[in-house]
PDB file of C-alpha atoms in Angstrom:
ATOM      1  CA  MET A 279       8.193  20.275  -7.436  1.00  0.00           C
ATOM      2  CA  ARG A 280       4.652  19.159  -6.762  1.00  0.00           C
ATOM      3  CA  LYS A 281       2.865  17.592  -9.671  1.00  0.00           C
ATOM      4  CA  LEU A 282      -0.775  17.706 -10.731  1.00  0.00           C
ATOM      5  CA  LEU A 283      -2.174  14.972 -12.935  1.00  0.00           C
ATOM      6  CA  PHE A 284      -5.680  15.250 -14.324  1.00  0.00           C
ATOM      7  CA  PHE A 285      -7.977  12.806 -16.010  1.00  0.00           C
ATOM      8  CA  VAL A 286      -9.813  15.869 -17.357  1.00  0.00           C
ATOM      9  CA  PRO A 287      -7.426  18.848 -17.699  1.00  0.00           C
ATOM     10  CA  PHE A 288      -9.999  21.551 -17.022  1.00  0.00           C
ATOM     11  CA  LEU A 289     -11.360  19.987 -13.832  1.00  0.00           C
ATOM     12  CA  LEU A 290      -9.473  19.941 -10.546  1.00  0.00           C
ATOM     13  CA  ALA A 291     -11.238  19.016  -7.352  1.00  0.00           C
ATOM     14  CA  GLN A 292     -10.219  21.379  -4.600  1.00  0.00           C
ATOM     15  CA  PHE A 293     -10.015  20.119  -1.050  1.00  0.00           C
ATOM     16  CA  ASP A 294      -7.737  20.730   1.896  1.00  0.00           C
ATOM     17  CA  THR A 295      -5.795  17.617   2.906  1.00  0.00           C
ATOM     18  CA  GLN A 296      -5.173  19.250   6.281  1.00  0.00           C
ATOM     19  CA  ALA A 297      -8.851  20.017   6.981  1.00  0.00           C
ATOM     20  CA  PRO A 298     -10.113  18.884  10.416  1.00  0.00           C
ATOM     21  CA  ARG A 299     -11.049  15.202  10.424  1.00  0.00           C
ATOM     22  CA  GLN A 300     -12.191  12.707  13.007  1.00  0.00           C
ATOM     23  CA  LEU A 301     -10.020   9.737  13.912  1.00  0.00           C
ATOM     24  CA  VAL A 302     -12.226   6.708  13.147  1.00  0.00           C
ATOM     25  CA  TRP A 303      -9.761   3.775  13.281  1.00  0.00           C
ATOM     26  CA  GLN A 304      -6.259   3.286  14.594  1.00  0.00           C
ATOM     27  CA  ASP A 305      -3.678   0.787  15.727  1.00  0.00           C
ATOM     28  CA  GLU A 306      -0.732   1.898  17.834  1.00  0.00           C
ATOM     29  CA  PHE A 307       0.526  -1.701  18.179  1.00  0.00           C
ATOM     30  CA  GLU A 308       0.590  -1.895  21.925  1.00  0.00           C
ATOM     31  CA  GLY A 309       1.116  -5.275  23.540  1.00  0.00           C
ATOM     32  CA  ASN A 310       2.826  -8.247  21.917  1.00  0.00           C
ATOM     33  CA  GLN A 311       0.244  -9.578  19.426  1.00  0.00           C
ATOM     34  CA  ILE A 312      -1.643  -8.249  16.449  1.00  0.00           C
ATOM     35  CA  ASP A 313      -5.194  -7.196  17.295  1.00  0.00           C
ATOM     36  CA  ASP A 314      -7.467  -9.873  15.824  1.00  0.00           C
ATOM     37  CA  GLU A 315     -10.362  -7.414  15.892  1.00  0.00           C
ATOM     38  CA  LYS A 316      -8.463  -5.210  13.434  1.00  0.00           C
ATOM     39  CA  TRP A 317      -6.288  -7.520  11.332  1.00  0.00           C
ATOM     40  CA  THR A 318      -6.456 -10.848   9.533  1.00  0.00           C
ATOM     41  CA  ALA A 319      -3.258 -12.618   8.520  1.00  0.00           C
ATOM     42  CA  VAL A 320      -3.097 -14.067   5.019  1.00  0.00           C
ATOM     43  CA  ILE A 321      -1.506 -17.519   5.057  1.00  0.00           C
ATOM     44  CA  GLY A 322      -0.012 -19.210   2.004  1.00  0.00           C
ATOM     45  CA  ASP A 323       1.504 -18.360  -1.370  1.00  0.00           C
ATOM     46  CA  GLY A 324      -1.658 -17.769  -3.378  1.00  0.00           C
ATOM     47  CA  CYS A 325      -1.545 -21.232  -4.976  1.00  0.00           C
ATOM     48  CA  PRO A 326      -3.197 -22.907  -6.743  1.00  0.00           C
ATOM     49  CA  ASP A 327      -5.430 -20.043  -7.891  1.00  0.00           C
ATOM     50  CA  LEU A 328      -2.887 -17.215  -8.051  1.00  0.00           C
ATOM     51  CA  CYS A 329       0.596 -18.510  -7.273  1.00  0.00           C
ATOM     52  CA  GLY A 330       2.905 -15.722  -6.212  1.00  0.00           C
ATOM     53  CA  PHE A 331      -0.232 -13.566  -5.919  1.00  0.00           C
ATOM     54  CA  GLY A 332      -0.124 -12.871  -9.639  1.00  0.00           C
ATOM     55  CA  ASN A 333       3.246 -11.126  -9.495  1.00  0.00           C
ATOM     56  CA  GLU A 334       5.545 -14.180  -9.397  1.00  0.00           C
ATOM     57  CA  GLU A 335       6.495 -13.340  -5.800  1.00  0.00           C
ATOM     58  CA  LEU A 336       8.684 -15.887  -4.006  1.00  0.00           C
ATOM     59  CA  GLN A 337       7.521 -15.655  -0.387  1.00  0.00           C
ATOM     60  CA  TYR A 338       5.207 -17.823   1.687  1.00  0.00           C
ATOM     61  CA  TYR A 339       3.098 -15.841   4.156  1.00  0.00           C
ATOM     62  CA  ASP A 340       2.972 -17.530   7.553  1.00  0.00           C
ATOM     63  CA  SER A 341       2.347 -16.745  11.210  1.00  0.00           C
ATOM     64  CA  THR A 342       6.049 -16.211  11.947  1.00  0.00           C
ATOM     65  CA  GLY A 343       6.268 -13.215   9.637  1.00  0.00           C
ATOM     66  CA  TRP A 344       5.180 -10.539  12.091  1.00  0.00           C
ATOM     67  CA  VAL A 345       6.320  -9.360  15.498  1.00  0.00           C
ATOM     68  CA  VAL A 346       4.623  -6.802  17.765  1.00  0.00           C
ATOM     69  CA  SER A 347       6.860  -5.261  20.438  1.00  0.00           C
ATOM     70  CA  ASP A 348       7.813  -1.872  21.871  1.00  0.00           C
ATOM     71  CA  GLY A 349       4.794  -0.244  20.242  1.00  0.00           C
ATOM     72  CA  ARG A 350       5.674  -1.356  16.726  1.00  0.00           C
ATOM     73  CA  LEU A 351       4.627  -3.964  14.214  1.00  0.00           C
ATOM     74  CA  SER A 352       7.453  -5.582  12.274  1.00  0.00           C
ATOM     75  CA  ILE A 353       6.682  -7.508   9.088  1.00  0.00           C
ATOM     76  CA  VAL A 354       9.773  -9.628   8.642  1.00  0.00           C
ATOM     77  CA  ALA A 355      10.923 -11.337   5.446  1.00  0.00           C
ATOM     78  CA  ARG A 356      13.390 -14.188   5.953  1.00  0.00           C
ATOM     79  CA  ASN A 357      15.249 -16.601   3.708  1.00  0.00           C
ATOM     80  CA  VAL A 358      13.620 -19.592   5.389  1.00  0.00           C
ATOM     81  CA  ALA A 359      12.282 -22.273   3.078  1.00  0.00           C
ATOM     82  CA  THR A 360       8.647 -23.351   3.403  1.00  0.00           C
ATOM     83  CA  GLY A 361       7.506 -25.980   0.950  1.00  0.00           C
ATOM     84  CA  ASP A 362       8.817 -24.926  -2.453  1.00  0.00           C
ATOM     85  CA  ARG A 363       9.157 -21.295  -1.361  1.00  0.00           C
ATOM     86  CA  LYS A 364      12.592 -20.058  -0.327  1.00  0.00           C
ATOM     87  CA  TYR A 365      11.357 -17.101   1.732  1.00  0.00           C
ATOM     88  CA  THR A 366       8.751 -16.330   4.395  1.00  0.00           C
ATOM     89  CA  SER A 367       7.025 -13.055   5.218  1.00  0.00           C
ATOM     90  CA  ALA A 368       3.633 -11.709   6.314  1.00  0.00           C
ATOM     91  CA  ARG A 369       0.586 -10.004   4.870  1.00  0.00           C
ATOM     92  CA  LEU A 370      -2.009  -8.399   7.161  1.00  0.00           C
ATOM     93  CA  ILE A 371      -5.373  -7.075   5.985  1.00  0.00           C
ATOM     94  CA  THR A 372      -8.241  -5.156   7.613  1.00  0.00           C
ATOM     95  CA  LYS A 373     -11.000  -6.525   5.364  1.00  0.00           C
ATOM     96  CA  GLY A 374     -14.284  -6.731   7.251  1.00  0.00           C
ATOM     97  CA  LYS A 375     -12.635  -5.094  10.269  1.00  0.00           C
ATOM     98  CA  GLY A 376     -11.560  -1.766   8.807  1.00  0.00           C
ATOM     99  CA  ASP A 377     -13.229  -0.664   5.585  1.00  0.00           C
ATOM    100  CA  TRP A 378     -13.616   2.953   4.526  1.00  0.00           C
ATOM    101  CA  GLN A 379     -15.111   4.985   1.728  1.00  0.00           C
ATOM    102  CA  TYR A 380     -13.108   8.206   1.543  1.00  0.00           C
ATOM    103  CA  GLY A 381     -10.945   9.709   4.250  1.00  0.00           C
ATOM    104  CA  ARG A 382      -7.282   9.943   5.096  1.00  0.00           C
ATOM    105  CA  VAL A 383      -5.082   6.929   5.815  1.00  0.00           C
ATOM    106  CA  GLU A 384      -1.731   7.534   7.527  1.00  0.00           C
ATOM    107  CA  ILE A 385       0.950   4.964   8.230  1.00  0.00           C
ATOM    108  CA  ARG A 386       4.223   5.778   9.985  1.00  0.00           C
ATOM    109  CA  ALA A 387       6.752   3.214   8.838  1.00  0.00           C
ATOM    110  CA  LYS A 388      10.400   2.377   8.245  1.00  0.00           C
ATOM    111  CA  LEU A 389      11.148   0.287   5.171  1.00  0.00           C
ATOM    112  CA  PRO A 390      13.428  -2.695   4.522  1.00  0.00           C
ATOM    113  CA  PHE A 391      16.683  -2.444   2.623  1.00  0.00           C
ATOM    114  CA  GLY A 392      18.143  -4.403  -0.248  1.00  0.00           C
ATOM    115  CA  ARG A 393      17.632  -5.866  -3.676  1.00  0.00           C
ATOM    116  CA  GLY A 394      14.672  -8.228  -3.807  1.00  0.00           C
ATOM    117  CA  THR A 395      12.554  -6.541  -1.124  1.00  0.00           C
ATOM    118  CA  TRP A 396       9.123  -5.221  -2.114  1.00  0.00           C
ATOM    119  CA  PRO A 397       7.229  -3.668   0.815  1.00  0.00           C
ATOM    120  CA  ALA A 398       3.757  -2.268   0.191  1.00  0.00           C
ATOM    121  CA  ILE A 399       1.053  -0.320   1.997  1.00  0.00           C
ATOM    122  CA  TRP A 400      -2.030  -0.531  -0.183  1.00  0.00           C
ATOM    123  CA  MET A 401      -5.785  -0.897  -0.433  1.00  0.00           C
ATOM    124  CA  LEU A 402      -8.285  -3.099  -2.235  1.00  0.00           C
ATOM    125  CA  PRO A 403     -12.082  -2.793  -2.421  1.00  0.00           C
ATOM    126  CA  THR A 404     -14.308  -4.536   0.099  1.00  0.00           C
ATOM    127  CA  LEU A 405     -17.166  -5.742  -2.047  1.00  0.00           C
ATOM    128  CA  ALA A 406     -20.467  -7.194  -0.848  1.00  0.00           C
ATOM    129  CA  GLY A 407     -22.298  -9.793  -2.893  1.00  0.00           C
ATOM    130  CA  ARG A 408     -19.541 -10.684  -5.361  1.00  0.00           C
ATOM    131  CA  GLY A 409     -15.846 -11.323  -5.547  1.00  0.00           C
ATOM    132  CA  MET A 410     -13.399  -8.622  -6.496  1.00  0.00           C
ATOM    133  CA  LYS A 411     -12.405  -8.342 -10.132  1.00  0.00           C
ATOM    134  CA  TRP A 412      -8.941  -6.893 -10.632  1.00  0.00           C
ATOM    135  CA  PRO A 413      -8.217  -4.356 -11.996  1.00  0.00           C
ATOM    136  CA  LEU A 414     -11.854  -3.438 -12.690  1.00  0.00           C
ATOM    137  CA  ASP A 415     -12.681  -2.750  -9.033  1.00  0.00           C
ATOM    138  CA  GLY A 416      -9.543  -0.749  -8.357  1.00  0.00           C
ATOM    139  CA  GLU A 417      -6.379  -0.717  -6.264  1.00  0.00           C
ATOM    140  CA  ILE A 418      -4.843   2.155  -4.290  1.00  0.00           C
ATOM    141  CA  ASP A 419      -1.123   1.859  -3.567  1.00  0.00           C
ATOM    142  CA  ILE A 420      -0.366   4.268  -0.738  1.00  0.00           C
ATOM    143  CA  MET A 421       3.320   3.322  -0.691  1.00  0.00           C
ATOM    144  CA  GLU A 422       5.389   0.855  -2.682  1.00  0.00           C
ATOM    145  CA  HIS A 423       9.138   0.476  -2.691  1.00  0.00           C
ATOM    146  CA  VAL A 424      11.506  -1.875  -4.479  1.00  0.00           C
ATOM    147  CA  GLY A 425      14.928  -2.501  -3.017  1.00  0.00           C
ATOM    148  CA  TYR A 426      16.857  -2.201  -6.273  1.00  0.00           C
ATOM    149  CA  ASN A 427      15.797   1.476  -6.379  1.00  0.00           C
ATOM    150  CA  GLN A 428      16.429   2.248  -2.739  1.00  0.00           C
ATOM    151  CA  GLY A 429      14.600   5.289  -1.363  1.00  0.00           C
ATOM    152  CA  MET A 430      12.202   5.860  -4.243  1.00  0.00           C
ATOM    153  CA  ILE A 431       8.609   5.876  -2.959  1.00  0.00           C
ATOM    154  CA  TYR A 432       5.727   5.221  -5.360  1.00  0.00           C
ATOM    155  CA  GLY A 433       2.016   6.076  -5.157  1.00  0.00           C
ATOM    156  CA  THR A 434      -0.212   4.409  -7.747  1.00  0.00           C
ATOM    157  CA  ILE A 435      -3.732   3.532  -8.808  1.00  0.00           C
ATOM    158  CA  HIS A 436      -4.804   0.540 -10.882  1.00  0.00           C
ATOM    159  CA  THR A 437      -8.179   0.393 -12.633  1.00  0.00           C
ATOM    160  CA  ASP A 438      -9.609  -1.343 -15.678  1.00  0.00           C
ATOM    161  CA  LYS A 439      -8.625   1.659 -17.785  1.00  0.00           C
ATOM    162  CA  TYR A 440      -5.375   2.481 -16.000  1.00  0.00           C
ATOM    163  CA  ASN A 441      -3.225  -0.497 -14.988  1.00  0.00           C
ATOM    164  CA  HIS A 442       0.308  -1.794 -15.348  1.00  0.00           C
ATOM    165  CA  GLY A 443      -0.840  -4.663 -17.572  1.00  0.00           C
ATOM    166  CA  LYS A 444      -1.708  -2.099 -20.207  1.00  0.00           C
ATOM    167  CA  GLY A 445       1.119   0.231 -19.274  1.00  0.00           C
ATOM    168  CA  THR A 446      -1.442   2.934 -18.485  1.00  0.00           C
ATOM    169  CA  HIS A 447      -1.323   2.938 -14.673  1.00  0.00           C
ATOM    170  CA  LYS A 448      -1.259   6.337 -12.979  1.00  0.00           C
ATOM    171  CA  ASN A 449       1.553   6.952 -10.520  1.00  0.00           C
ATOM    172  CA  ASP A 450       4.258   9.279  -9.305  1.00  0.00           C
ATOM    173  CA  SER A 451       7.259   8.969  -7.022  1.00  0.00           C
ATOM    174  CA  LEU A 452       9.293  10.808  -4.424  1.00  0.00           C
ATOM    175  CA  LEU A 453      12.865  10.146  -3.323  1.00  0.00           C
ATOM    176  CA  VAL A 454      13.181   9.535   0.421  1.00  0.00           C
ATOM    177  CA  PRO A 455      16.873   8.575   0.745  1.00  0.00           C
ATOM    178  CA  ASN A 456      16.702   7.409   4.375  1.00  0.00           C
ATOM    179  CA  ALA A 457      13.419   5.474   4.071  1.00  0.00           C
ATOM    180  CA  HIS A 458      15.164   2.347   5.437  1.00  0.00           C
ATOM    181  CA  GLU A 459      16.831   4.217   8.311  1.00  0.00           C
ATOM    182  CA  ALA A 460      14.069   6.486   9.633  1.00  0.00           C
ATOM    183  CA  PHE A 461      10.318   6.468  10.085  1.00  0.00           C
ATOM    184  CA  HIS A 462       8.199   8.510   7.695  1.00  0.00           C
ATOM    185  CA  VAL A 463       4.472   9.106   7.447  1.00  0.00           C
ATOM    186  CA  TYR A 464       2.951   7.771   4.231  1.00  0.00           C
ATOM    187  CA  ALA A 465      -0.571   9.003   3.552  1.00  0.00           C
ATOM    188  CA  VAL A 466      -3.355   9.097   1.011  1.00  0.00           C
ATOM    189  CA  THR A 467      -6.431  11.320   1.206  1.00  0.00           C
ATOM    190  CA  TRP A 468      -9.390  10.739  -1.070  1.00  0.00           C
ATOM    191  CA  ASP A 469     -12.964  11.824  -1.578  1.00  0.00           C
ATOM    192  CA  HIS A 470     -15.537  11.555  -4.380  1.00  0.00           C
ATOM    193  CA  GLN A 471     -13.494  13.857  -6.617  1.00  0.00           C
ATOM    194  CA  SER A 472      -9.795  13.515  -5.859  1.00  0.00           C
ATOM    195  CA  MET A 473      -6.947  11.479  -4.413  1.00  0.00           C
ATOM    196  CA  VAL A 474      -3.731  12.921  -2.943  1.00  0.00           C
ATOM    197  CA  TRP A 475      -0.493  11.160  -1.862  1.00  0.00           C
ATOM    198  CA  GLU A 476       1.951  12.580   0.698  1.00  0.00           C
ATOM    199  CA  VAL A 477       5.133  11.716   2.572  1.00  0.00           C
ATOM    200  CA  ASP A 478       5.592  13.566   5.867  1.00  0.00           C
ATOM    201  CA  GLY A 479       2.924  16.038   4.789  1.00  0.00           C
ATOM    202  CA  GLU A 480       4.602  16.780   1.449  1.00  0.00           C
ATOM    203  CA  GLU A 481       2.227  16.239  -1.456  1.00  0.00           C
ATOM    204  CA  TYR A 482       3.861  14.568  -4.436  1.00  0.00           C
ATOM    205  CA  PHE A 483       0.944  13.151  -6.434  1.00  0.00           C
ATOM    206  CA  ARG A 484      -2.642  14.225  -7.063  1.00  0.00           C
ATOM    207  CA  LEU A 485      -5.388  12.804  -9.272  1.00  0.00           C
ATOM    208  CA  ALA A 486      -8.814  14.224 -10.058  1.00  0.00           C
ATOM    209  CA  LYS A 487     -11.755  12.052 -11.077  1.00  0.00           C
ATOM    210  CA  GLY A 488     -13.172  14.418 -13.646  1.00  0.00           C
ATOM    211  CA  THR A 489     -15.792  12.620 -15.721  1.00  0.00           C
ATOM    212  CA  GLU A 490     -14.206   9.161 -15.499  1.00  0.00           C
ATOM    213  CA  PRO A 491     -16.696   6.245 -15.375  1.00  0.00           C
ATOM    214  CA  TYR A 492     -16.237   3.199 -13.116  1.00  0.00           C
ATOM    215  CA  GLU A 493     -13.621   1.726 -15.446  1.00  0.00           C
ATOM    216  CA  GLY A 494     -11.375   4.707 -14.755  1.00  0.00           C
ATOM    217  CA  TRP A 495     -12.432   5.616 -11.199  1.00  0.00           C
ATOM    218  CA  PRO A 496     -13.856   2.725  -9.127  1.00  0.00           C
ATOM    219  CA  PHE A 497     -12.985   4.467  -5.862  1.00  0.00           C
ATOM    220  CA  ASP A 498     -16.457   5.533  -4.714  1.00  0.00           C
ATOM    221  CA  GLN A 499     -16.798   2.468  -2.495  1.00  0.00           C
ATOM    222  CA  LYS A 500     -15.244   0.977   0.643  1.00  0.00           C
ATOM    223  CA  PHE A 501     -11.620  -0.128   0.614  1.00  0.00           C
ATOM    224  CA  HIS A 502      -9.558  -2.021   3.190  1.00  0.00           C
ATOM    225  CA  LEU A 503      -5.868  -1.762   4.076  1.00  0.00           C
ATOM    226  CA  ILE A 504      -3.083  -4.255   3.364  1.00  0.00           C
ATOM    227  CA  LEU A 505       0.443  -4.328   4.813  1.00  0.00           C
ATOM    228  CA  ASN A 506       2.983  -6.759   3.397  1.00  0.00           C
ATOM    229  CA  VAL A 507       6.573  -7.371   2.388  1.00  0.00           C
ATOM    230  CA  ALA A 508       6.976  -9.410  -0.781  1.00  0.00           C
ATOM    231  CA  VAL A 509      10.204 -10.993  -1.974  1.00  0.00           C
ATOM    232  CA  GLY A 510      11.186 -10.944  -5.632  1.00  0.00           C
ATOM    233  CA  GLY A 511       8.392 -10.932  -8.166  1.00  0.00           C
ATOM    234  CA  THR A 512       7.932  -9.196 -11.482  1.00  0.00           C
ATOM    235  CA  TRP A 513       8.872  -5.816 -10.028  1.00  0.00           C
ATOM    236  CA  GLY A 514      10.694  -6.461  -6.763  1.00  0.00           C
ATOM    237  CA  GLY A 515      12.845  -9.158  -8.356  1.00  0.00           C
ATOM    238  CA  LYS A 516      13.468  -7.395 -11.648  1.00  0.00           C
ATOM    239  CA  TYR A 517      17.221  -7.291 -10.972  1.00  0.00           C
ATOM    240  CA  GLY A 518      17.451 -10.418  -8.869  1.00  0.00           C
ATOM    241  CA  ILE A 519      17.631 -10.947  -5.118  1.00  0.00           C
ATOM    242  CA  ASP A 520      20.563 -10.257  -2.815  1.00  0.00           C
ATOM    243  CA  ASP A 521      20.661 -13.295  -0.527  1.00  0.00           C
ATOM    244  CA  THR A 522      23.110 -11.644   1.870  1.00  0.00           C
ATOM    245  CA  ILE A 523      20.597  -9.120   3.282  1.00  0.00           C
ATOM    246  CA  TRP A 524      18.072 -11.243   5.190  1.00  0.00           C
ATOM    247  CA  PRO A 525      16.153 -10.863   7.398  1.00  0.00           C
ATOM    248  CA  GLN A 526      14.592  -7.554   6.372  1.00  0.00           C
ATOM    249  CA  ALA A 527      11.579  -5.856   7.955  1.00  0.00           C
ATOM    250  CA  MET A 528       9.028  -3.123   7.412  1.00  0.00           C
ATOM    251  CA  GLU A 529       8.432  -1.580  10.828  1.00  0.00           C
ATOM    252  CA  VAL A 530       5.099   0.170  11.406  1.00  0.00           C
ATOM    253  CA  ASP A 531       4.727   2.621  14.277  1.00  0.00           C
ATOM    254  CA  TYR A 532       1.032   3.317  13.768  1.00  0.00           C
ATOM    255  CA  VAL A 533      -1.908   3.226  11.379  1.00  0.00           C
ATOM    256  CA  ARG A 534      -4.516   5.999  11.652  1.00  0.00           C
ATOM    257  CA  VAL A 535      -7.628   6.580   9.577  1.00  0.00           C
ATOM    258  CA  TYR A 536      -9.504   9.889   9.588  1.00  0.00           C
ATOM    259  CA  GLN A 537     -12.818  10.849   8.074  1.00  0.00           C
TER     260      GLN A 537
END
């Protein structure tokens, strides 16, 4: 059953997620390297400012955490110690190279398997003139998955008013039992009034802006894309980590952005 969630019950923005759009940015992952004109690799563990990137994650992001081959990007998490971190992985961002206000973002991906994995396809704001303030400036989670709840796909927003720190974050989920065995298309479409999440064209979550101020809807600005696989953390490691499963990878067939 498709669900409708409203900030203001009497207001629903109507738009067609299948309306004709122009392809404005894409990566089909041809060749054997990431495209430096499209992606920047994050290196490190977030320390000393935000160790574990604020979620008590256990991985160190390094340059060995991704592989491009056969038309696919693989973000690989391994139980290889680096410094005081027991695991390595990768985090790629498009900030300054792919930033969009509104549109449709599609990612065809196959997810890792096992307890302790935490793959994510998500977006943060690209702000000019000042640093980002989380959660005030917003976060769009196109797809999150935690290995202890295999196959359950989550779409979420975080804002100053609606965030997991307060227990008020807005999200919904869809069971995709073979998410670790087959590729699926994860997508979000948003404009100045609404945001819609889909898997393989099936809508499972919709939000409408209504009369929300910036604290509830900071999404009328440019956002960039992030691909990563975390290990452990406050959510991914809630029930521990299975150390018999590594390496594990999120494979990405393509990323396409339409406006």
